[in-house]
Tab-separated table of C-alpha atoms in Angstrom:
chain	number	residue	atom	x	y	z
A	1	MET	CA	25.200	100.540	74.906
A	2	LYS	CA	22.768	103.530	75.485
A	3	LEU	CA	20.948	104.480	78.370
A	4	ASN	CA	17.656	103.596	77.071
A	5	GLU	CA	18.121	100.714	75.561
A	6	PHE	CA	19.892	99.800	78.889
A	7	ILE	CA	16.556	100.745	80.490
A	8	GLU	CA	14.107	98.409	78.524
A	9	LYS	CA	16.595	95.010	79.155
A	10	SER	CA	17.662	95.323	82.605
A	11	GLY	CA	13.920	95.131	83.917
A	12	PHE	CA	14.671	97.792	86.387
A	13	GLU	CA	12.477	100.024	88.279
A	14	LEU	CA	13.393	104.214	86.285
A	15	VAL	CA	12.511	106.358	88.940
A	16	THR	CA	13.663	109.637	86.925
A	17	GLU	CA	15.349	109.708	84.217
A	18	GLY	CA	18.603	111.052	83.007
A	19	ASP	CA	21.165	111.130	79.293
A	20	MET	CA	19.191	108.702	78.181
A	21	GLU	CA	21.037	108.708	75.004
A	22	GLY	CA	24.163	108.246	77.721
A	23	GLU	CA	26.901	105.129	76.911
A	24	LEU	CA	27.767	103.005	79.603
A	25	SER	CA	30.875	101.978	80.207
A	26	GLU	CA	30.709	99.752	82.832
A	27	VAL	CA	29.232	98.749	86.171
A	28	PHE	CA	30.866	100.069	89.750
A	29	CYS	CA	29.648	98.447	92.907
A	30	CYS	CA	30.192	101.547	95.762
A	31	ASP	CA	28.037	101.940	99.216
A	32	LEU	CA	31.122	104.658	100.380
A	33	LEU	CA	30.897	107.883	98.553
A	34	SER	CA	33.724	109.231	99.479
A	35	PHE	CA	35.712	106.483	97.922
A	36	ALA	CA	33.091	106.231	94.645
A	37	MET	CA	33.844	110.001	94.611
A	38	THR	CA	37.453	108.706	93.192
A	39	LYS	CA	36.837	105.941	92.016
A	40	ASN	CA	32.875	105.782	89.749
A	41	PRO	CA	34.232	106.018	85.606
A	42	ALA	CA	32.280	108.058	83.630
A	43	GLY	CA	29.214	106.551	82.058
A	44	SER	CA	29.107	104.011	85.081
A	45	VAL	CA	26.692	101.800	86.056
A	46	TRP	CA	26.618	102.905	89.902
A	47	VAL	CA	25.385	99.622	91.635
A	48	THR	CA	24.892	101.263	95.665
A	49	VAL	CA	22.222	100.820	98.545
A	50	MET	CA	22.250	104.705	98.788
A	51	GLY	CA	19.675	106.527	97.673
A	52	ASN	CA	20.470	110.411	98.984
A	53	VAL	CA	20.820	113.401	97.739
A	54	ASN	CA	24.137	113.245	98.513
A	55	THR	CA	24.544	109.461	95.988
A	56	VAL	CA	23.321	111.962	92.588
A	57	ALA	CA	25.670	114.729	94.072
A	58	VAL	CA	28.920	111.888	93.709
A	59	ALA	CA	27.100	110.973	90.394
A	60	VAL	CA	26.623	114.047	88.890
A	61	LEU	CA	30.371	115.090	89.810
A	62	THR	CA	31.801	111.255	88.161
A	63	GLU	CA	29.286	111.769	85.445
A	64	GLY	CA	28.030	108.723	85.923
A	65	GLY	CA	25.686	106.244	83.672
A	66	CYS	CA	23.116	106.457	86.607
A	67	ILE	CA	22.486	104.732	89.427
A	68	VAL	CA	20.688	101.742	90.553
A	69	VAL	CA	19.473	100.918	93.471
A	70	ALA	CA	18.827	97.631	95.089
A	71	GLU	CA	18.526	95.761	97.858
A	72	GLY	CA	14.849	97.381	97.749
A	73	ALA	CA	16.317	100.322	99.225
A	74	GLU	CA	14.241	103.926	99.152
A	75	VAL	CA	15.317	106.485	97.299
A	76	ASP	CA	14.457	109.835	99.371
A	77	GLU	CA	12.649	112.855	97.403
A	78	ASN	CA	15.635	114.597	97.920
A	79	ALA	CA	17.376	112.357	95.685
A	80	ILE	CA	15.023	113.224	93.335
A	81	GLY	CA	14.102	116.244	93.327
A	82	LYS	CA	17.747	116.752	92.571
A	83	ALA	CA	18.937	113.505	90.033
A	84	ARG	CA	15.828	115.596	88.750
A	85	MET	CA	17.239	119.247	88.317
A	86	GLN	CA	21.032	117.883	87.740
A	87	GLY	CA	19.342	114.423	85.269
A	88	VAL	CA	20.677	112.563	87.109
A	89	CYS	CA	18.958	108.609	86.051
A	90	ILE	CA	18.448	106.857	88.993
A	91	LEU	CA	16.948	102.991	88.603
A	92	LYS	CA	15.413	100.884	91.336
A	93	THR	CA	15.360	96.983	92.173
A	94	ASP	CA	14.926	94.271	94.589
A	95	LYS	CA	18.097	92.134	93.339
A	96	SER	CA	21.383	92.132	95.968
A	97	VAL	CA	23.728	94.304	94.798
A	98	PHE	CA	25.968	91.565	93.408
A	99	LYS	CA	23.439	89.661	90.971
A	100	ALA	CA	22.012	93.587	89.952
A	101	ALA	CA	25.907	94.119	89.209
A	102	LEU	CA	26.049	90.961	87.442
A	103	GLU	CA	22.654	91.260	85.098
A	104	ALA	CA	24.093	95.211	84.481
A	105	HIS	CA	27.938	93.716	83.050
A	106	TYR	CA	26.125	90.955	80.872
A	107	LEU	CA	23.867	93.896	79.251
A	108	ILE	CA	26.296	96.094	78.655
A	109	SER	CA	29.828	93.954	77.797
């Protein structure tokens, strides 16, 4: 599924745009950035509660498809600015990490 279609169907709030035609491959859940640096698959929907600039850096490094910040966690302004500069899509939701990831999984599977 392409990112633009995922955004439309998920109902998650768009914070920053990325490669809207990028293909999403799978869902990844993790809040430990050092672990995500080695395990986040390219093209993934990465569900986390970390809304900071380091999360954006890891998404760039791993070529993730988008970041979904769950649990109503805030995305800080530095992260938003860096995501716009780097072309990283950030979405947010009040749903739990589990529910957001499950919904993402059903959408892209």
